[in-house]
Short mmCIF file of C-alpha atoms in Angstrom, two decimals:
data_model
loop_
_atom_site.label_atom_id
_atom_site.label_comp_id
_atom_site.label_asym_id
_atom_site.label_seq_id
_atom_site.Cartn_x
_atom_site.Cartn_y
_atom_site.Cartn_z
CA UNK A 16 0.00 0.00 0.00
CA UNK A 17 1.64 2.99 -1.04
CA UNK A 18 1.97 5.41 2.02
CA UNK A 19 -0.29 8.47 2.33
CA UNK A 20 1.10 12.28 2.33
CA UNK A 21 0.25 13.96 5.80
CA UNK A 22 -2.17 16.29 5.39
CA UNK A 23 -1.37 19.93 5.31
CA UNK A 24 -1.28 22.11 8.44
CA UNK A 25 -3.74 24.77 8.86
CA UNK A 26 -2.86 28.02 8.53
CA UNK A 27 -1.30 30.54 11.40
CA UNK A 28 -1.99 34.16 11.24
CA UNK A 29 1.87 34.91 11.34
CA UNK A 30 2.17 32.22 8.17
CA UNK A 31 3.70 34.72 5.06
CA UNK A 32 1.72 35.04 2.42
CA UNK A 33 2.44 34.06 -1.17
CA UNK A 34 3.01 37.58 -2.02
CA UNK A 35 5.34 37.99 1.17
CA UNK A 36 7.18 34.91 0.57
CA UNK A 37 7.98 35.85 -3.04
CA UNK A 38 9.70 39.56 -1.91
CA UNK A 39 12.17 37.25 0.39
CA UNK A 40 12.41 33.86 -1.09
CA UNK A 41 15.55 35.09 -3.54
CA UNK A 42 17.12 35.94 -0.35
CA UNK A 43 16.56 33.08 1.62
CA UNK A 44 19.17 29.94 1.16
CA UNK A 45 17.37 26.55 0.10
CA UNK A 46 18.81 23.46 1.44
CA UNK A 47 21.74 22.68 0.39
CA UNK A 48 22.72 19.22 -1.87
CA UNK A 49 24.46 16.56 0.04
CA UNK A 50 24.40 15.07 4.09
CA UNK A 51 20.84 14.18 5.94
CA UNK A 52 18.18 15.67 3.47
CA UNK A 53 16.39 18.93 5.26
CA UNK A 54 12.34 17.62 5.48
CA UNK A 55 10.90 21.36 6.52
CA UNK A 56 11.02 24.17 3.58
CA UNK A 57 12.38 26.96 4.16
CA UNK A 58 9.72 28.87 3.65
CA UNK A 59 8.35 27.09 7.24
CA UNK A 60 10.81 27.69 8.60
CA UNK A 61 10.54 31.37 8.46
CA UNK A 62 6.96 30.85 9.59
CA UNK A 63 8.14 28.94 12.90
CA UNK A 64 10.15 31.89 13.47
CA UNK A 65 7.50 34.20 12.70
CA UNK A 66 5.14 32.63 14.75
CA UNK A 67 7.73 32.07 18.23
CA UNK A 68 8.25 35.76 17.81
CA UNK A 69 4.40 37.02 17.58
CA UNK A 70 3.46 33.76 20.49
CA UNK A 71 6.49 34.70 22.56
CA UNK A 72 6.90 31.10 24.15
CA UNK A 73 9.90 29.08 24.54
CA UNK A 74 12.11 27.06 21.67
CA UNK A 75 10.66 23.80 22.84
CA UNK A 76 6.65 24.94 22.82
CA UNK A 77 7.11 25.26 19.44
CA UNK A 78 3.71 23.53 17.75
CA UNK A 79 3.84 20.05 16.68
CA UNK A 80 2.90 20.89 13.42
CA UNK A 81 6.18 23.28 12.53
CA UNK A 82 9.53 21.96 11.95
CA UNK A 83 10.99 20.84 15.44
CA UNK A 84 12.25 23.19 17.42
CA UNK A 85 16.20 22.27 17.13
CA UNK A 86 15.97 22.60 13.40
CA UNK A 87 14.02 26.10 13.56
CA UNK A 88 16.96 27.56 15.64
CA UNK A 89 19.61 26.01 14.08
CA UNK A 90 19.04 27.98 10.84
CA UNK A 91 17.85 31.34 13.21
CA UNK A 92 21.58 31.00 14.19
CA UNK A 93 22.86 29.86 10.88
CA UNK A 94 21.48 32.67 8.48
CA UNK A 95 22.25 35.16 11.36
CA UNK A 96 26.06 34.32 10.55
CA UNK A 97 26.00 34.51 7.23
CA UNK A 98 24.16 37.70 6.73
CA UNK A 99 20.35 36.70 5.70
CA UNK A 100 18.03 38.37 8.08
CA UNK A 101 20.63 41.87 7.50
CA UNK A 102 20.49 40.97 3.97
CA UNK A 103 16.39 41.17 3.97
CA UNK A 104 15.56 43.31 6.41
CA UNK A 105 17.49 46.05 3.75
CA UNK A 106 16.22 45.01 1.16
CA UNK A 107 12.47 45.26 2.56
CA UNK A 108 13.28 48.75 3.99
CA UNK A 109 14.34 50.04 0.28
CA UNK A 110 11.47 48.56 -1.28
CA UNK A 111 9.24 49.79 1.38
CA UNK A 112 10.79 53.46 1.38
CA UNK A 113 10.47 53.74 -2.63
CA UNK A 114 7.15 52.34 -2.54
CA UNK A 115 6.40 55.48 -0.05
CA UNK A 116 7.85 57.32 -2.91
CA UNK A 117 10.79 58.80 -0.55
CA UNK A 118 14.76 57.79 -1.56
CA UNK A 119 15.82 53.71 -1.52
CA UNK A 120 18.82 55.31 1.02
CA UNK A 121 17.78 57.59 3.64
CA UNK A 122 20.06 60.58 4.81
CA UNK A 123 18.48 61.11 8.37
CA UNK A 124 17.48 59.11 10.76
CA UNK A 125 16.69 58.71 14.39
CA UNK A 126 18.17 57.09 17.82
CA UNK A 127 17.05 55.97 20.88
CA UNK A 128 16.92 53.43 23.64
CA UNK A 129 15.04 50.78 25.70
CA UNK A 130 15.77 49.77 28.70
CA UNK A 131 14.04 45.88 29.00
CA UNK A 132 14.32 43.09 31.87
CA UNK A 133 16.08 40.13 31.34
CA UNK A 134 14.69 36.53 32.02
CA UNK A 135 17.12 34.09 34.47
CA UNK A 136 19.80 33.30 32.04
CA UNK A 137 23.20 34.58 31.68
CA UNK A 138 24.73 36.80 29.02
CA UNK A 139 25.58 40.55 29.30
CA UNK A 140 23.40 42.45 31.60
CA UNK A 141 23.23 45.32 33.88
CA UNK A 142 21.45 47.97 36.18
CA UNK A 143 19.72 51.12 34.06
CA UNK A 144 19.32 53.59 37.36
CA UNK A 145 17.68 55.81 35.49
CA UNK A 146 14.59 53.49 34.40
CA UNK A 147 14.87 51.64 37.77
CA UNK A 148 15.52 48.44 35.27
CA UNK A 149 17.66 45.69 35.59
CA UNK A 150 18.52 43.85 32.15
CA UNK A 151 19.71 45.03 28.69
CA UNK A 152 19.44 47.99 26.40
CA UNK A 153 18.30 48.27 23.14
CA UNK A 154 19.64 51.06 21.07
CA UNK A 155 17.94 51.46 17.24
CA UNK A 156 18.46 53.40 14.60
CA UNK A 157 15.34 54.43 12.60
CA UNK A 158 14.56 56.46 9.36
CA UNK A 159 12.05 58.81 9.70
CA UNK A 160 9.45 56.96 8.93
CA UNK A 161 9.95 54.51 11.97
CA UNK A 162 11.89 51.55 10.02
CA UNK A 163 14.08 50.07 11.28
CA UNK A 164 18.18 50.63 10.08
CA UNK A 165 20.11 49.36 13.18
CA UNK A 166 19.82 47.69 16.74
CA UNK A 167 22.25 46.99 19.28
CA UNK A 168 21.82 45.29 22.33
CA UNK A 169 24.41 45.88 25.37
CA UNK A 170 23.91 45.74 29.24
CA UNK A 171 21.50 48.28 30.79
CA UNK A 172 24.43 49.84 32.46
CA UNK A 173 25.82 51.49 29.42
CA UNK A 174 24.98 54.55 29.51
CA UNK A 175 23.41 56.24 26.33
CA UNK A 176 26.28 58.32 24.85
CA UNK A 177 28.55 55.27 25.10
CA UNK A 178 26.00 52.76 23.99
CA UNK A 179 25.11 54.94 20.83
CA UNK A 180 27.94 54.52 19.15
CA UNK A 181 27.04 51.36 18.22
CA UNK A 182 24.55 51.47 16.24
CA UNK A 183 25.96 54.98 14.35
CA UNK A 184 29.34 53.24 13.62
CA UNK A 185 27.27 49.98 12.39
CA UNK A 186 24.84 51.86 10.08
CA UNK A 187 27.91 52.99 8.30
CA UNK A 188 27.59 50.11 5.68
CA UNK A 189 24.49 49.29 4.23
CA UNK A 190 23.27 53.29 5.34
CA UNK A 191 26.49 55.53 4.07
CA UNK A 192 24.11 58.39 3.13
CA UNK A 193 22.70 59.07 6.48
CA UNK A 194 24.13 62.56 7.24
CA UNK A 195 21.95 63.65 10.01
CA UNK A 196 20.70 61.89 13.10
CA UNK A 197 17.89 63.21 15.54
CA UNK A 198 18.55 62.03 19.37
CA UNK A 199 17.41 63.20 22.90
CA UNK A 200 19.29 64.96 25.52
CA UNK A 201 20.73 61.50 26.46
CA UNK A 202 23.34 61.26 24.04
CA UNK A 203 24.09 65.37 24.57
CA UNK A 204 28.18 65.61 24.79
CA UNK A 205 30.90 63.25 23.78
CA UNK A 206 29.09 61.52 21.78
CA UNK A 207 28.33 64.57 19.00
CA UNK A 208 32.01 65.03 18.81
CA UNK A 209 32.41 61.29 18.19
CA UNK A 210 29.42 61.21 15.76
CA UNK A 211 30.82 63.86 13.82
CA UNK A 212 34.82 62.61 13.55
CA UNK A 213 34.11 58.73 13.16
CA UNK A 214 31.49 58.72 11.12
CA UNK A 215 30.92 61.96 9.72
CA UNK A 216 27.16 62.01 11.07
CA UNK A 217 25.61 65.34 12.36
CA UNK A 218 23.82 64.25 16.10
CA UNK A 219 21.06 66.82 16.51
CA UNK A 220 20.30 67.05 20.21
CA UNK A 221 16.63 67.59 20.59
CA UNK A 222 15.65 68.74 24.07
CA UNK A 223 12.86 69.07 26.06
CA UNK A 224 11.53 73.12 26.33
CA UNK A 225 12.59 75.01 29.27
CA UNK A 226 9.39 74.83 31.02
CA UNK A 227 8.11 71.78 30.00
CA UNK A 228 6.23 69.28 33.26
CA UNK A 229 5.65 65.94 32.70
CA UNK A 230 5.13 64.01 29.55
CA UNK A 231 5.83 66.03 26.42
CA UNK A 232 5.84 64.54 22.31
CA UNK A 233 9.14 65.95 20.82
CA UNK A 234 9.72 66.84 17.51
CA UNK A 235 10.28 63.63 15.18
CA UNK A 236 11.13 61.56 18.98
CA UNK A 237 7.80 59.97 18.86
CA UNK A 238 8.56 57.79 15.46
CA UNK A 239 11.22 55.64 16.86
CA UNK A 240 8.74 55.07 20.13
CA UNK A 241 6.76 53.69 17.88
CA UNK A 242 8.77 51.78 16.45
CA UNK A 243 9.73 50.35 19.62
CA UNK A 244 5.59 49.58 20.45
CA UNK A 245 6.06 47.99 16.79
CA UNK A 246 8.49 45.94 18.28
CA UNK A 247 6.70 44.85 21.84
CA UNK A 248 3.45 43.43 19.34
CA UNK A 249 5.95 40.63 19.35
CA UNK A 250 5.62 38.56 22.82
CA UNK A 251 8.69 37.24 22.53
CA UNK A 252 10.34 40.64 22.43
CA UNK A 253 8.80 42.16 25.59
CA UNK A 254 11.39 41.03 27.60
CA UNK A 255 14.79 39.89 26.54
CA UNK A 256 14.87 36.55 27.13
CA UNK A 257 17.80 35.43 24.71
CA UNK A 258 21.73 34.22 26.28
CA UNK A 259 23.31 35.98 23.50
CA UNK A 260 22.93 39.55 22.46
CA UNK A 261 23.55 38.76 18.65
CA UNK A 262 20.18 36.82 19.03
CA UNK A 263 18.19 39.23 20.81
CA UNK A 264 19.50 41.75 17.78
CA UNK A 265 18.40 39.47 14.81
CA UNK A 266 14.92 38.93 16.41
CA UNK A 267 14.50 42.14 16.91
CA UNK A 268 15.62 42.75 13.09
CA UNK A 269 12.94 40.02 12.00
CA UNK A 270 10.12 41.27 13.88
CA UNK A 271 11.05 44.85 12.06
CA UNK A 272 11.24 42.72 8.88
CA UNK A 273 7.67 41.02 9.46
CA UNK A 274 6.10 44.72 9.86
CA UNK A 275 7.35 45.74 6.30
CA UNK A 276 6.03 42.88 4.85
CA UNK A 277 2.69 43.33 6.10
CA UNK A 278 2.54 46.67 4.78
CA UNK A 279 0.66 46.89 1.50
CA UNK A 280 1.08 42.80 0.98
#
């Protein structure tokens, strides 16, 4: 009796569309010839990913009916080391910025950090006084539209104007045009002398007014929070749960990914 072919899974919300899965595909490796055939696509396997991210529950809840768990992070870690998820995530944000009709490079942009709490593993952490938070710090770099360029993620105890450079001196090669950059008081100092002799970017300090009590929504400040809110739709990404920082940093990149595809597909 010949043997049947499982049935297909039902469909997840997070699941990429046809649409969505053709913008990436060209960018995402197919297994390669030779050793233990791969069973799972990897076009599911982006899907497993997509849906741990939006669920937010550990590697080994992963649902019985996407690729196991070990194989899913295997290639998280594997494509992470050879460039994919950098690789899309650009190539989403230039599609995305001419289909806004604005420039494929942008020449200004916008940084800031988050302060999250860390879960009970190890890896680099620290103590953020100023947010009261214990855990890691996220600092991204946005266009201003809110997409994402950059992320870094360091120990809450770096303090802005240190942790900052990161993501500037980063940028530098798949954004070379960005000439301007829009920042809080926070990375005031140092850090606009560095900005301007390492990588030739102009850090424009935007502070709060003299008399201002309480909350107040700063000039182009409130696109990168919400890019950040963006960000926290994914469960997974409300807290940093992750050992290493390089992870927490290409999640974050794929979450920003999964919001440009959504857009208009």
């Amino acid at each position: 009796m010949a043997k049947r072919k499982p049935p297909a899974r039902r469909r997840y919300d997070t699941d990429l569309t046809d649409t969505q899965w053709d913008l990436i595909a060209p960018l995402i490796p197919e297994a390669q010839a030779g050793g233990r055939p791969r069973k799972a696509t990897s076009r599911e396997l982006v899907n497993a990913i997509l849906y741990f991210l939006r669920a937010g529950m550990g590697w080994r809840l992963l649902p019985h009916d996407l690729p196991p768990w070990q194989t899913v992070y295997y290639y998280l870690r594997r494509w992470q080391r050879e460039g994919v998820w950098e690789r899309v995530h650009h190539t989403l944000v230039m599609a995305d910025r001419e289909r806004c009709g604005r420039s494929v490079s942008p020449s200004a942009a916008i940084l800031d950090s988050q302060s999250v709490r860390t879960a009970d593993k190890g890896g680099a952490k620290g103590y953020d006084a100023g947010k009261k938070i214990s855990g890691r710090k996220r600092h991204i770099l946005t266009d201003t539209d809110g997409r994402l360029l950059c992320v870094r993620v360091h120990g809450a105890d770096i303090q802005d104007r240190d942790g900052g450079k990161l993501p500037l001196k980063a940028s530098r090669r798949r954004y070379p045009f960005v000439a301007r950059v829009f920042a809080d008081g926070g990375y005031a100092g140092r850090l606009v002398t560095w900005a301007a002799d390492k990588t030739h970017i102009t850090l424009d300090i935007i502070r709060r007014g003299a008399k201002a009590k309480g909350f107040e929504v700063l000039p182009r400040r409130w696109v990168v929070e919400r890019t950040f809110a963006w960000i926290f739709k994914n469960r997974r990404l409300v807290r940093d749960y992750e050992q290493i920082t390089a992870v927490a940093e290409t999640l974050i990149t794929i979450a920003a990914s999964a919001t440009l595809l959504r857009r208009g597909h």
